[in-house]
Every structure is written in C-alpha cells, then in structure tokens.
Amino acid sequence: MENYLSVLNPEQRQAVLHWGKPLLILAGAGSGKTRVITTKIAYLVRERGVDPRSILAVTFTNKAAREMAERAQLIDSRAAEAMIRTFHSFGAWFLRRNGALIGLDSNFVIYDDDDTVTLLSSIMPNTTRAEAAKVAHHIARAKDYFLTPDDPELALIDHRPQFRNIYKLYEERLKAIGNVDFGDLIKKPVEILRAFPEVRQRFQDRFQVILVDEYQDSNVAQFELLKELYTSQTYLCVVGDDDQSIYRFRGAEVRNILEFPDRFSETDIIRLERNYRSTAPILAVAGAVVDNNQGRLGKTLQAERGNGKLPTLVFLPDQETEASFCAELIEKSLRSRGGTYSDWAILYRTNAQSLTFETELLRRHIPYKVVGSLKFYEREEIKDALALLSIMVNPRDEIAFKRVINKPARGLGQVTIDKIIEAASHAEPASRGNLLESCRNILPELSKKARNGLEGFLRILAQSRSMITTEGDVCKNSSVASDRLTAGDGLSALIVYILEASGIAEYHATEDEIAGTQRLSNLQELANAASLYPATEEGLAEFLEHIELDRSLESGEESNDSVTLITVHNTKGLEFRKVIITGLEQGIFPRDDKQDEDLEEERRLFYVGVTRAKDELYLTTCALRRMYGRASYNQPSLFLSEIPLDYIKILGQIPRGFKSGPKSASICDPSLHGAGQRDAEDGRLGPYARQLPRAPRTVSSDGLWRIGASLFHDDYGYGQVVRISEGPEGPLIEAQFETGKQVRFLSKYQSERFMRIERDGY
C-alpha cells in the first residue's frame, strides 16, 4: 500500500483515501489530478475491497479514458474490470442493452453530423444544405441542455418559431428510422432511467462508485445522467478545476462544478493546490487575474518548483513588431542559453492571428508547427480565396478553376466542368487554355440554372478585375458592403468583394456557426494582409507573389524540433518550458462582446494560457493592430491591468493611463519583485531591449495630441487619434472616425477644427 501511496502529497493522499460522503476534488493546473483519480480507482479495489465491476469512471476523451485504465491497472490488474469510459461511450453501451424499452433496436446506428444534416435536408426540402447544417447544430445544442421540442426554454437556442416544429419532425423521423445521434447517447439513457424505475434501481445497485474526471467540462444533460445514477448510498467523486472551464461554446456548464456542493449534500471539498509545473512568479500572474472572477470556489496555487524568472509584459507598436520580437526572443535565447525550438510556444486567441507569426518565422527559417489547425495557407477557406484571385488574374489556372467554379454550388456537374477544360485546351491559339473564355462559349448549351450560375461567376470575376487600376482607385463602381467581412485600405476591398460576391464568405460563415472553426476570421486576416498592398495590378501581383514565396518556404519538411503556434483553447492539458501569450488587447483578448459570465470565461482562458508555462512567460500587447483592413488603436487587455506591477517585468513604452492591479503581498522571493523599476536603457528592461524597435510617438511635440485621444469633427463625427508623426511643418496627426473615414491633418493648421475630447482622466 505504501509503495504506491508514498508518491502522493498530503492533499492527494487525502483525496485517494476519502470515503463516504460526496467528494469534490478541486484540482488546480499542474496539480497531478490524473495520478489522484487513477490511484483512487486502484486503491478502492486493492484496499477497500470494492468490486471493480461496481466502479463507473467517466471522462471526456478516449485518450483520457485509456490513460486512466492503463495507470490504474499498473497498480492493481483487477482495475481492468472497472467501467472506464467516455460519457458518450457509456451512453451507447447503456442503450444497446436497454434501448428496446423505448423501441430502439440494439443494432442502431449512431448518426454523425453529416448524417444529421442529410436527414434534416429531407425534412426541409426547400432549404440549402448550409441552412440544414445550422439547424443540426442548434438541435445538438438543445440536447446538450436537455431540452425537448416542447420545452419553453428552447427559444434560447433558436428563437425562430419553425425551429420547434423542425426539431419535433427530426425526432420523429429519427425514431422511425431506428437510429440515434450523439446527443441521444446522453439524453435517451436519462429518459429511460426516469421512465423505468426498475432499470434505474438496477443501475444504481450496480454502480456503487461513480468517478467523473474533468467535471468542469460537463454539460446539463451529463449532469442529469449523473443525477439519475446517484443515490445516497453511492460514493460519488468528481475531479475538476472551475478555473479551467473554457468550453461554454460547446455546451459545458461551469455551474455544474460551482454548485456541486449545493446539489449533493454534505459534500467534502479537497483542494489540490500544489503545482508541479510552473514557477511561483508565473502562478502569481495567473492567480492575480483569475481572482477577479466572482463565479469560482477559490484556491491558491503553490509552486513546488519554487521561484523563477519574473514574467515579462511587452508593450509593442504593432503586430509586425510583435512577431519580430517573438522570433528575436526565441533566436537570442537559443544562442545565449541553449535549449530547443520545441521549448517555445506562441499562443493567440484565434487561429487567424497565426499568419503574422508564420510569415516572420518562415523568413527567419525558424521551424514551427501549428497545433490544432492547418498552417494558414493550407486552410480550406484561404485556398478558396487565393484560387478566386488566381483565376481572376490568370484564366488559364486549371487547378484554381476546378477548386472554385462550382463552390458554392452553381448547378455545374463534373461532366460540364471537364467539357469546359477540354474545350479550352483545343481552342484557337489566341485563347487556348483560357478557361473563362471557354465558359462563355459553352453558355448556350447549359440548362437555365447552370447558365445563370456560370454567368454570375463570370460577372463577379469581371467586376473584380475592374476594381483595380494603374492608379489604385478601387471600388468606384463596386459595393463591398458586408455583414461578415470588413473592407479597409489597399487591396482589402477587392478581397472582401470577391469573397462576398462569389458566395465563398457565406459558405464558410455556415461552417463557422456549426463548428466554431473561425474561418471568417481567417478570411478577414487575409484581407488585413492585403491592405498593405496598393489596389493596382502591380499591387495584386506583388501580394500573390509574396504569398507564393511564403508557401514555398512552408513546403519544407516539418522538424520535430519546432516552435509551437497554438490557440489558447488548444493548449488545455499541454505544457511548455517557455510561453508567449500574444494579442493581449481589448477587442482581441478579451473580445469586446464578452460581458458577465462570458468575460469570466475569457479570464479563465487567460489563466489556462498562463499556467501552460513552466519556466518563462511573456505577455505582448500592441498599440496598433490591423483589424478589418485598417490599422486600429487598441487599449491593453483588461487582464493586464489586473496584474500588479511588482509581479512582472516591463519592456517597451507603457501607454499613458495604463493602470495595473494593486500591489499585492509577495508569494515569492521579494528580491525578484520591483518590476516597475526601469532601466536607464531607454526605459526598457531585460536582455532583448536593444532588439526592440522604438515605439511610435504617442504625444505630439506641441503637446496637443496623443495616441488614443478622442476627438470630434463636424463632418466626420467622433474619432480617435491612431498615429502621430513629425514632419517639416510640425506634428502630423492621423485619426480614424466611427464612419470609417481616416484623416490626416497638420496640428498647427487644423487643431481648432478638430475638437479634442479628453477622457479617462488624461
């Protein structure tokens, strides 16, 4: 017994030995929760004599379930007889044995997302597959929240009156077919347990011990299942971390863990607060931010590894400088202190932010990998956008033509597409290979639907060509209004127009709503990148050439020793020696639309990102970032203002008005604090100070203007100063207005026409 319990710390040991009342194990990041739950399974079998067949342990991934089973069996082989499954695997097992009670054959098939969309398309014959996919997503979410077609709260999922009827028809058709979807694997077992008391009693008698891992990720339906299996005689133990509940968009309900002590009487709570991953200063930053959440049970992580290097907060002028700083930081660290590229991870809020980092790392020949997503130029939506541009400038590009000619569907079959390509290859020399000319020639042979679709495609490409001139006057005769994408400077308007007019934006917007894939964000980032190029034929050629050069650099073999680029969501469960969390600005992280519970989840997401770091942590924020095709001024993230200055080192120029959290009692060596102190070296700190580009001027030399200042103009409305430069005639001010208008003016001539509105105590 002592052999396998001796490796546990006192709190872990207490959790393993606990018995009797319900138990909530609040397991902080890096506190060894997997060891606890697997050891507990073996302990119950080995020492308490619990029949392993009476143990049910559930988690959320097959990988976690396998790991749990393997580690428990290493301690006692009899643990192999315990039921260790994912929630959905348990639900399928249950229905195979009890589904007949509700008319479900044991050989039912589990419908995946595509099957569900196909079934809904037959129920809604006059709608597109994209619309059917949206409805499928809403039905899945309704089942996560255990809502039936008749439930009054269904309107919270989809307020349209017809949704309730479609959901009801879908359930009737699914039952008639005799199959189930993934939501049914949780929902139907609950319904059976409630409708058949003898079945409920049988399962309650069988499973005397119920263990749940990652409980903070459970949804409402999973809680209802747990509630039906539980009795006062059941030993119930859940393990989770309320501070790491970050999957609300998937249906996870943080209240399941927050309200566990209220829902199960006499619950004991054991906190695992000893962190074996990170150093004390890193945990201090994580704790300072997450402590601001109201919805948490509370715990304070203690660093078993002791003190270490203070985290560094870096104020940077723009996103290009941010990418350059990250690359330089990695290179210099490897040169001066050794280590490997794989020590480093660059974190960001959305996949779209990877482009700037990928571009910089490629140019410096720094190997990298994108985790949880394809590299930027390998993503489907980006390939689609580039194919449209390519066929527009080169009508002989057969690969690009095949990719987008019938995407989204325009009524063109494969036979017609092959005929177009064949005709182009045998055309007169002057137009040989010109696929667009071949399209025009075949129009009279097509059906009305196909002809209309192809004519529309040709018209869009022609209109796109007309949007660029030798002078760069873009969009004189074209509308780029869009609810999805925003046009800005340079070529960005062309990108937005062609994506919207072609239907590609709408096509991928549907994917976003269903799967949260952030495809629109990636398309917007492509438009942002295009804003740096003039709206001319030469500018478009240069833009496409730049992309091709980057893609060719990408094509090399991926090294095992590489920097990790990853969204903060995808870092859950991972760890890295050195972490850089980027894009810490209001509107980026957290997003502007996040309030109340959503803002608290964003704060938990920041906490997850910080606690991935073992040895070093860097936080970056930019004064200017290209968003919606324009350079926009951004305030530093709210989360940065919640970190006491004595917890961090600072590089770069602190924006005026930036306020940090209150100076807090030290949890690590006082000699490591005092980061608010500044070097004589241009106000910067640390070994990378000389590599930092100078921040742009933030206050005009005449003292009248500062970056971020609000102003008003009779013609343009309210705006904000986004850039200040000095010229021969004094300060040159650039302002962006709420109408989208950007204006430059010389301070000495225009200061009276622009009313300054000082805010925030400046």
PDB file of C-alpha atoms in Angstrom, residues 277-484:
ATOM      1  CA  ARG A 277       4.634  22.600 -13.422  1.00  0.00           C
ATOM      2  CA  SER A 278       5.250  26.335 -13.083  1.00  0.00           C
ATOM      3  CA  THR A 279       7.446  28.617 -11.022  1.00  0.00           C
ATOM      4  CA  ALA A 280       5.989  30.932  -8.371  1.00  0.00           C
ATOM      5  CA  PRO A 281       6.056  34.193 -10.391  1.00  0.00           C
ATOM      6  CA  ILE A 282       4.082  32.573 -13.219  1.00  0.00           C
ATOM      7  CA  LEU A 283       1.440  31.309 -10.806  1.00  0.00           C
ATOM      8  CA  ALA A 284       1.281  34.736  -9.193  1.00  0.00           C
ATOM      9  CA  VAL A 285       0.262  36.284 -12.527  1.00  0.00           C
ATOM     10  CA  ALA A 286      -2.331  33.563 -13.170  1.00  0.00           C
ATOM     11  CA  GLY A 287      -3.820  33.960  -9.705  1.00  0.00           C
ATOM     12  CA  ALA A 288      -3.895  37.767  -9.827  1.00  0.00           C
ATOM     13  CA  VAL A 289      -6.148  37.670 -12.889  1.00  0.00           C
ATOM     14  CA  VAL A 290      -8.465  34.741 -12.136  1.00  0.00           C
ATOM     15  CA  ASP A 291      -9.070  36.026  -8.597  1.00  0.00           C
ATOM     16  CA  ASN A 292     -11.193  38.744 -10.207  1.00  0.00           C
ATOM     17  CA  ASN A 293     -13.830  36.180 -11.192  1.00  0.00           C
ATOM     18  CA  GLN A 294     -16.909  36.074  -8.995  1.00  0.00           C
ATOM     19  CA  GLY A 295     -18.002  32.603 -10.108  1.00  0.00           C
ATOM     20  CA  ARG A 296     -15.319  30.411  -8.555  1.00  0.00           C
ATOM     21  CA  LEU A 297     -14.870  28.254  -5.489  1.00  0.00           C
ATOM     22  CA  GLY A 298     -11.394  29.615  -4.876  1.00  0.00           C
ATOM     23  CA  LYS A 299      -7.921  28.177  -4.468  1.00  0.00           C
ATOM     24  CA  THR A 300      -4.351  29.455  -4.442  1.00  0.00           C
ATOM     25  CA  LEU A 301      -1.720  27.511  -6.364  1.00  0.00           C
ATOM     26  CA  GLN A 302       1.599  26.928  -4.642  1.00  0.00           C
ATOM     27  CA  ALA A 303       4.716  26.413  -6.731  1.00  0.00           C
ATOM     28  CA  GLU A 304       6.559  23.279  -5.690  1.00  0.00           C
ATOM     29  CA  ARG A 305       9.357  24.274  -8.060  1.00  0.00           C
ATOM     30  CA  GLY A 306       9.973  27.489  -6.138  1.00  0.00           C
ATOM     31  CA  ASN A 307      10.965  30.855  -7.539  1.00  0.00           C
ATOM     32  CA  GLY A 308      11.973  31.633 -11.070  1.00  0.00           C
ATOM     33  CA  LYS A 309      12.171  34.361 -13.651  1.00  0.00           C
ATOM     34  CA  LEU A 310       9.561  37.094 -13.480  1.00  0.00           C
ATOM     35  CA  PRO A 311       7.058  37.088 -16.361  1.00  0.00           C
ATOM     36  CA  THR A 312       7.634  39.884 -18.862  1.00  0.00           C
ATOM     37  CA  LEU A 313       4.964  42.237 -20.186  1.00  0.00           C
ATOM     38  CA  VAL A 314       5.927  43.764 -23.525  1.00  0.00           C
ATOM     39  CA  PHE A 315       4.282  46.896 -24.974  1.00  0.00           C
ATOM     40  CA  LEU A 316       4.822  46.940 -28.735  1.00  0.00           C
ATOM     41  CA  PRO A 317       3.846  49.344 -31.510  1.00  0.00           C
ATOM     42  CA  ASP A 318       2.186  46.885 -33.923  1.00  0.00           C
ATOM     43  CA  GLN A 319       1.688  43.243 -34.854  1.00  0.00           C
ATOM     44  CA  GLU A 320       4.684  43.072 -37.207  1.00  0.00           C
ATOM     45  CA  THR A 321       6.898  44.235 -34.357  1.00  0.00           C
ATOM     46  CA  GLU A 322       5.184  41.681 -32.119  1.00  0.00           C
ATOM     47  CA  ALA A 323       6.059  38.843 -34.498  1.00  0.00           C
ATOM     48  CA  SER A 324       9.604  40.165 -34.903  1.00  0.00           C
ATOM     49  CA  PHE A 325      10.022  40.420 -31.138  1.00  0.00           C
ATOM     50  CA  CYS A 326       8.844  36.832 -30.614  1.00  0.00           C
ATOM     51  CA  ALA A 327      11.190  35.485 -33.272  1.00  0.00           C
ATOM     52  CA  GLU A 328      14.134  37.502 -31.965  1.00  0.00           C
ATOM     53  CA  LEU A 329      13.407  36.414 -28.412  1.00  0.00           C
ATOM     54  CA  ILE A 330      13.487  32.752 -29.429  1.00  0.00           C
ATOM     55  CA  GLU A 331      16.641  33.095 -31.537  1.00  0.00           C
ATOM     56  CA  LYS A 332      18.550  35.049 -28.916  1.00  0.00           C
ATOM     57  CA  SER A 333      17.538  32.632 -26.157  1.00  0.00           C
ATOM     58  CA  LEU A 334      18.819  29.670 -28.152  1.00  0.00           C
ATOM     59  CA  ARG A 335      22.074  31.469 -28.952  1.00  0.00           C
ATOM     60  CA  SER A 336      22.781  32.602 -25.400  1.00  0.00           C
ATOM     61  CA  ARG A 337      21.269  29.894 -23.208  1.00  0.00           C
ATOM     62  CA  GLY A 338      20.799  26.906 -25.470  1.00  0.00           C
ATOM     63  CA  GLY A 339      17.669  24.794 -25.433  1.00  0.00           C
ATOM     64  CA  THR A 340      15.457  23.802 -28.335  1.00  0.00           C
ATOM     65  CA  TYR A 341      12.813  25.399 -30.527  1.00  0.00           C
ATOM     66  CA  SER A 342      10.271  22.992 -29.051  1.00  0.00           C
ATOM     67  CA  ASP A 343      10.729  24.697 -25.668  1.00  0.00           C
ATOM     68  CA  TRP A 344       8.713  27.603 -27.069  1.00  0.00           C
ATOM     69  CA  ALA A 345       5.005  28.114 -27.669  1.00  0.00           C
ATOM     70  CA  ILE A 346       3.355  31.224 -29.127  1.00  0.00           C
ATOM     71  CA  LEU A 347      -0.273  31.462 -28.009  1.00  0.00           C
ATOM     72  CA  TYR A 348      -3.053  33.562 -29.536  1.00  0.00           C
ATOM     73  CA  ARG A 349      -6.816  33.929 -29.118  1.00  0.00           C
ATOM     74  CA  THR A 350      -7.877  32.945 -32.664  1.00  0.00           C
ATOM     75  CA  ASN A 351      -6.317  30.869 -35.443  1.00  0.00           C
ATOM     76  CA  ALA A 352      -6.363  33.880 -37.772  1.00  0.00           C
ATOM     77  CA  GLN A 353      -3.611  35.514 -35.694  1.00  0.00           C
ATOM     78  CA  SER A 354      -1.121  32.846 -36.745  1.00  0.00           C
ATOM     79  CA  LEU A 355      -0.450  34.450 -40.158  1.00  0.00           C
ATOM     80  CA  THR A 356       1.881  37.216 -38.956  1.00  0.00           C
ATOM     81  CA  PHE A 357       3.902  34.781 -36.837  1.00  0.00           C
ATOM     82  CA  GLU A 358       4.075  32.175 -39.609  1.00  0.00           C
ATOM     83  CA  THR A 359       5.332  34.803 -42.047  1.00  0.00           C
ATOM     84  CA  GLU A 360       8.051  36.030 -39.680  1.00  0.00           C
ATOM     85  CA  LEU A 361       9.205  32.541 -38.644  1.00  0.00           C
ATOM     86  CA  LEU A 362       9.363  31.419 -42.275  1.00  0.00           C
ATOM     87  CA  ARG A 363      11.533  34.383 -43.242  1.00  0.00           C
ATOM     88  CA  ARG A 364      13.919  33.668 -40.400  1.00  0.00           C
ATOM     89  CA  HIS A 365      13.948  29.931 -41.181  1.00  0.00           C
ATOM     90  CA  ILE A 366      12.711  29.109 -37.695  1.00  0.00           C
ATOM     91  CA  PRO A 367      10.899  25.746 -37.772  1.00  0.00           C
ATOM     92  CA  TYR A 368       7.356  25.817 -36.442  1.00  0.00           C
ATOM     93  CA  LYS A 369       4.186  23.755 -36.278  1.00  0.00           C
ATOM     94  CA  VAL A 370       0.584  24.893 -35.942  1.00  0.00           C
ATOM     95  CA  VAL A 371      -1.261  22.735 -33.408  1.00  0.00           C
ATOM     96  CA  GLY A 372      -4.992  22.132 -33.711  1.00  0.00           C
ATOM     97  CA  SER A 373      -5.196  23.733 -37.152  1.00  0.00           C
ATOM     98  CA  LEU A 374      -3.582  23.724 -40.549  1.00  0.00           C
ATOM     99  CA  LYS A 375      -0.917  26.238 -41.388  1.00  0.00           C
ATOM    100  CA  PHE A 376      -2.525  29.440 -42.601  1.00  0.00           C
ATOM    101  CA  TYR A 377      -2.127  28.932 -46.336  1.00  0.00           C
ATOM    102  CA  GLU A 378      -3.193  25.287 -46.066  1.00  0.00           C
ATOM    103  CA  ARG A 379      -6.635  26.159 -44.692  1.00  0.00           C
ATOM    104  CA  GLU A 380      -9.566  25.435 -46.993  1.00  0.00           C
ATOM    105  CA  GLU A 381     -11.024  28.919 -46.885  1.00  0.00           C
ATOM    106  CA  ILE A 382      -7.676  30.563 -47.668  1.00  0.00           C
ATOM    107  CA  LYS A 383      -7.079  28.203 -50.595  1.00  0.00           C
ATOM    108  CA  ASP A 384     -10.547  29.102 -51.901  1.00  0.00           C
ATOM    109  CA  ALA A 385      -9.842  32.844 -51.663  1.00  0.00           C
ATOM    110  CA  LEU A 386      -6.466  32.545 -53.367  1.00  0.00           C
ATOM    111  CA  ALA A 387      -7.976  30.367 -56.109  1.00  0.00           C
ATOM    112  CA  LEU A 388     -10.515  33.111 -56.887  1.00  0.00           C
ATOM    113  CA  LEU A 389      -7.740  35.697 -57.153  1.00  0.00           C
ATOM    114  CA  SER A 390      -5.615  33.375 -59.244  1.00  0.00           C
ATOM    115  CA  ILE A 391      -8.303  32.592 -61.828  1.00  0.00           C
ATOM    116  CA  MET A 392      -9.126  36.299 -61.991  1.00  0.00           C
ATOM    117  CA  VAL A 393      -5.560  37.273 -62.958  1.00  0.00           C
ATOM    118  CA  ASN A 394      -4.708  34.057 -64.828  1.00  0.00           C
ATOM    119  CA  PRO A 395      -7.715  32.491 -66.583  1.00  0.00           C
ATOM    120  CA  ARG A 396      -5.515  29.516 -67.577  1.00  0.00           C
ATOM    121  CA  ASP A 397      -5.068  28.319 -63.970  1.00  0.00           C
ATOM    122  CA  GLU A 398      -6.841  24.964 -64.208  1.00  0.00           C
ATOM    123  CA  ILE A 399      -6.220  23.980 -60.574  1.00  0.00           C
ATOM    124  CA  ALA A 400      -7.741  27.207 -59.250  1.00  0.00           C
ATOM    125  CA  PHE A 401     -10.627  26.918 -61.735  1.00  0.00           C
ATOM    126  CA  LYS A 402     -11.538  23.406 -60.605  1.00  0.00           C
ATOM    127  CA  ARG A 403     -11.461  24.495 -56.965  1.00  0.00           C
ATOM    128  CA  VAL A 404     -13.944  27.374 -57.182  1.00  0.00           C
ATOM    129  CA  ILE A 405     -16.019  27.035 -60.358  1.00  0.00           C
ATOM    130  CA  ASN A 406     -18.756  25.121 -58.507  1.00  0.00           C
ATOM    131  CA  LYS A 407     -18.063  26.239 -54.937  1.00  0.00           C
ATOM    132  CA  PRO A 408     -20.572  27.076 -53.680  1.00  0.00           C
ATOM    133  CA  ALA A 409     -22.777  25.012 -55.999  1.00  0.00           C
ATOM    134  CA  ARG A 410     -23.766  26.763 -59.248  1.00  0.00           C
ATOM    135  CA  GLY A 411     -25.514  23.826 -60.924  1.00  0.00           C
ATOM    136  CA  LEU A 412     -22.418  22.718 -62.841  1.00  0.00           C
ATOM    137  CA  GLY A 413     -21.754  18.980 -62.948  1.00  0.00           C
ATOM    138  CA  GLN A 414     -18.372  17.339 -63.362  1.00  0.00           C
ATOM    139  CA  VAL A 415     -19.144  16.470 -66.991  1.00  0.00           C
ATOM    140  CA  THR A 416     -19.730  20.158 -67.795  1.00  0.00           C
ATOM    141  CA  ILE A 417     -16.560  21.247 -65.976  1.00  0.00           C
ATOM    142  CA  ASP A 418     -14.487  18.649 -67.858  1.00  0.00           C
ATOM    143  CA  LYS A 419     -16.038  19.826 -71.121  1.00  0.00           C
ATOM    144  CA  ILE A 420     -15.027  23.444 -70.381  1.00  0.00           C
ATOM    145  CA  ILE A 421     -11.436  22.415 -69.660  1.00  0.00           C
ATOM    146  CA  GLU A 422     -11.281  20.204 -72.770  1.00  0.00           C
ATOM    147  CA  ALA A 423     -12.641  22.980 -74.991  1.00  0.00           C
ATOM    148  CA  ALA A 424     -10.103  25.470 -73.608  1.00  0.00           C
ATOM    149  CA  SER A 425      -7.210  23.148 -74.397  1.00  0.00           C
ATOM    150  CA  HIS A 426      -8.296  22.873 -78.080  1.00  0.00           C
ATOM    151  CA  ALA A 427      -9.256  26.498 -78.656  1.00  0.00           C
ATOM    152  CA  GLU A 428      -7.663  28.830 -81.205  1.00  0.00           C
ATOM    153  CA  PRO A 429      -4.088  29.801 -80.298  1.00  0.00           C
ATOM    154  CA  ALA A 430      -5.097  33.288 -79.164  1.00  0.00           C
ATOM    155  CA  SER A 431      -7.448  31.943 -76.486  1.00  0.00           C
ATOM    156  CA  ARG A 432      -6.024  28.480 -75.948  1.00  0.00           C
ATOM    157  CA  GLY A 433      -6.159  27.487 -72.300  1.00  0.00           C
ATOM    158  CA  ASN A 434      -8.388  30.446 -71.375  1.00  0.00           C
ATOM    159  CA  LEU A 435     -10.965  28.771 -69.166  1.00  0.00           C
ATOM    160  CA  LEU A 436     -13.105  31.878 -68.712  1.00  0.00           C
ATOM    161  CA  GLU A 437     -13.404  32.306 -72.491  1.00  0.00           C
ATOM    162  CA  SER A 438     -14.341  28.637 -72.727  1.00  0.00           C
ATOM    163  CA  CYS A 439     -17.034  29.231 -70.090  1.00  0.00           C
ATOM    164  CA  ARG A 440     -18.543  31.999 -72.215  1.00  0.00           C
ATOM    165  CA  ASN A 441     -18.613  29.759 -75.278  1.00  0.00           C
ATOM    166  CA  ILE A 442     -20.425  26.925 -73.541  1.00  0.00           C
ATOM    167  CA  LEU A 443     -23.193  29.077 -72.002  1.00  0.00           C
ATOM    168  CA  PRO A 444     -25.778  28.418 -74.771  1.00  0.00           C
ATOM    169  CA  GLU A 445     -25.525  24.654 -74.183  1.00  0.00           C
ATOM    170  CA  LEU A 446     -26.329  24.779 -70.464  1.00  0.00           C
ATOM    171  CA  SER A 447     -29.563  24.456 -68.517  1.00  0.00           C
ATOM    172  CA  LYS A 448     -31.075  27.671 -67.207  1.00  0.00           C
ATOM    173  CA  LYS A 449     -29.813  27.017 -63.653  1.00  0.00           C
ATOM    174  CA  ALA A 450     -26.272  26.207 -64.762  1.00  0.00           C
ATOM    175  CA  ARG A 451     -26.224  29.117 -67.236  1.00  0.00           C
ATOM    176  CA  ASN A 452     -27.327  31.599 -64.576  1.00  0.00           C
ATOM    177  CA  GLY A 453     -24.752  30.258 -62.131  1.00  0.00           C
ATOM    178  CA  LEU A 454     -21.887  30.418 -64.618  1.00  0.00           C
ATOM    179  CA  GLU A 455     -22.881  33.870 -65.908  1.00  0.00           C
ATOM    180  CA  GLY A 456     -22.891  35.135 -62.323  1.00  0.00           C
ATOM    181  CA  PHE A 457     -19.410  33.687 -61.725  1.00  0.00           C
ATOM    182  CA  LEU A 458     -18.010  35.336 -64.861  1.00  0.00           C
ATOM    183  CA  ARG A 459     -19.645  38.642 -63.953  1.00  0.00           C
ATOM    184  CA  ILE A 460     -18.070  38.590 -60.483  1.00  0.00           C
ATOM    185  CA  LEU A 461     -14.583  37.996 -61.896  1.00  0.00           C
ATOM    186  CA  ALA A 462     -15.032  40.744 -64.466  1.00  0.00           C
ATOM    187  CA  GLN A 463     -16.249  43.165 -61.813  1.00  0.00           C
ATOM    188  CA  SER A 464     -13.301  42.229 -59.611  1.00  0.00           C
ATOM    189  CA  ARG A 465     -10.892  42.991 -62.457  1.00  0.00           C
ATOM    190  CA  SER A 466     -12.483  46.416 -62.887  1.00  0.00           C
ATOM    191  CA  MET A 467     -11.864  47.264 -59.246  1.00  0.00           C
ATOM    192  CA  ILE A 468      -8.124  47.669 -59.683  1.00  0.00           C
ATOM    193  CA  THR A 469      -6.465  50.272 -61.886  1.00  0.00           C
ATOM    194  CA  THR A 470      -2.995  51.587 -62.516  1.00  0.00           C
ATOM    195  CA  GLU A 471      -3.737  54.430 -60.082  1.00  0.00           C
ATOM    196  CA  GLY A 472      -5.131  52.209 -57.360  1.00  0.00           C
ATOM    197  CA  ASP A 473      -8.647  53.665 -57.347  1.00  0.00           C
ATOM    198  CA  VAL A 474     -10.575  50.739 -56.027  1.00  0.00           C
ATOM    199  CA  CYS A 475     -14.308  50.139 -55.785  1.00  0.00           C
ATOM    200  CA  LYS A 476     -15.551  53.184 -57.690  1.00  0.00           C
ATOM    201  CA  ASN A 477     -18.295  51.105 -59.234  1.00  0.00           C
ATOM    202  CA  SER A 478     -18.455  48.234 -56.762  1.00  0.00           C
ATOM    203  CA  SER A 479     -20.114  47.747 -53.418  1.00  0.00           C
ATOM    204  CA  VAL A 480     -18.116  45.995 -50.727  1.00  0.00           C
ATOM    205  CA  ALA A 481     -20.754  46.239 -48.021  1.00  0.00           C
ATOM    206  CA  SER A 482     -20.682  43.057 -45.960  1.00  0.00           C
ATOM    207  CA  ASP A 483     -22.133  41.818 -42.712  1.00  0.00           C
ATOM    208  CA  ARG A 484     -19.350  39.268 -42.467  1.00  0.00           C
TER     209      ARG A 484
END
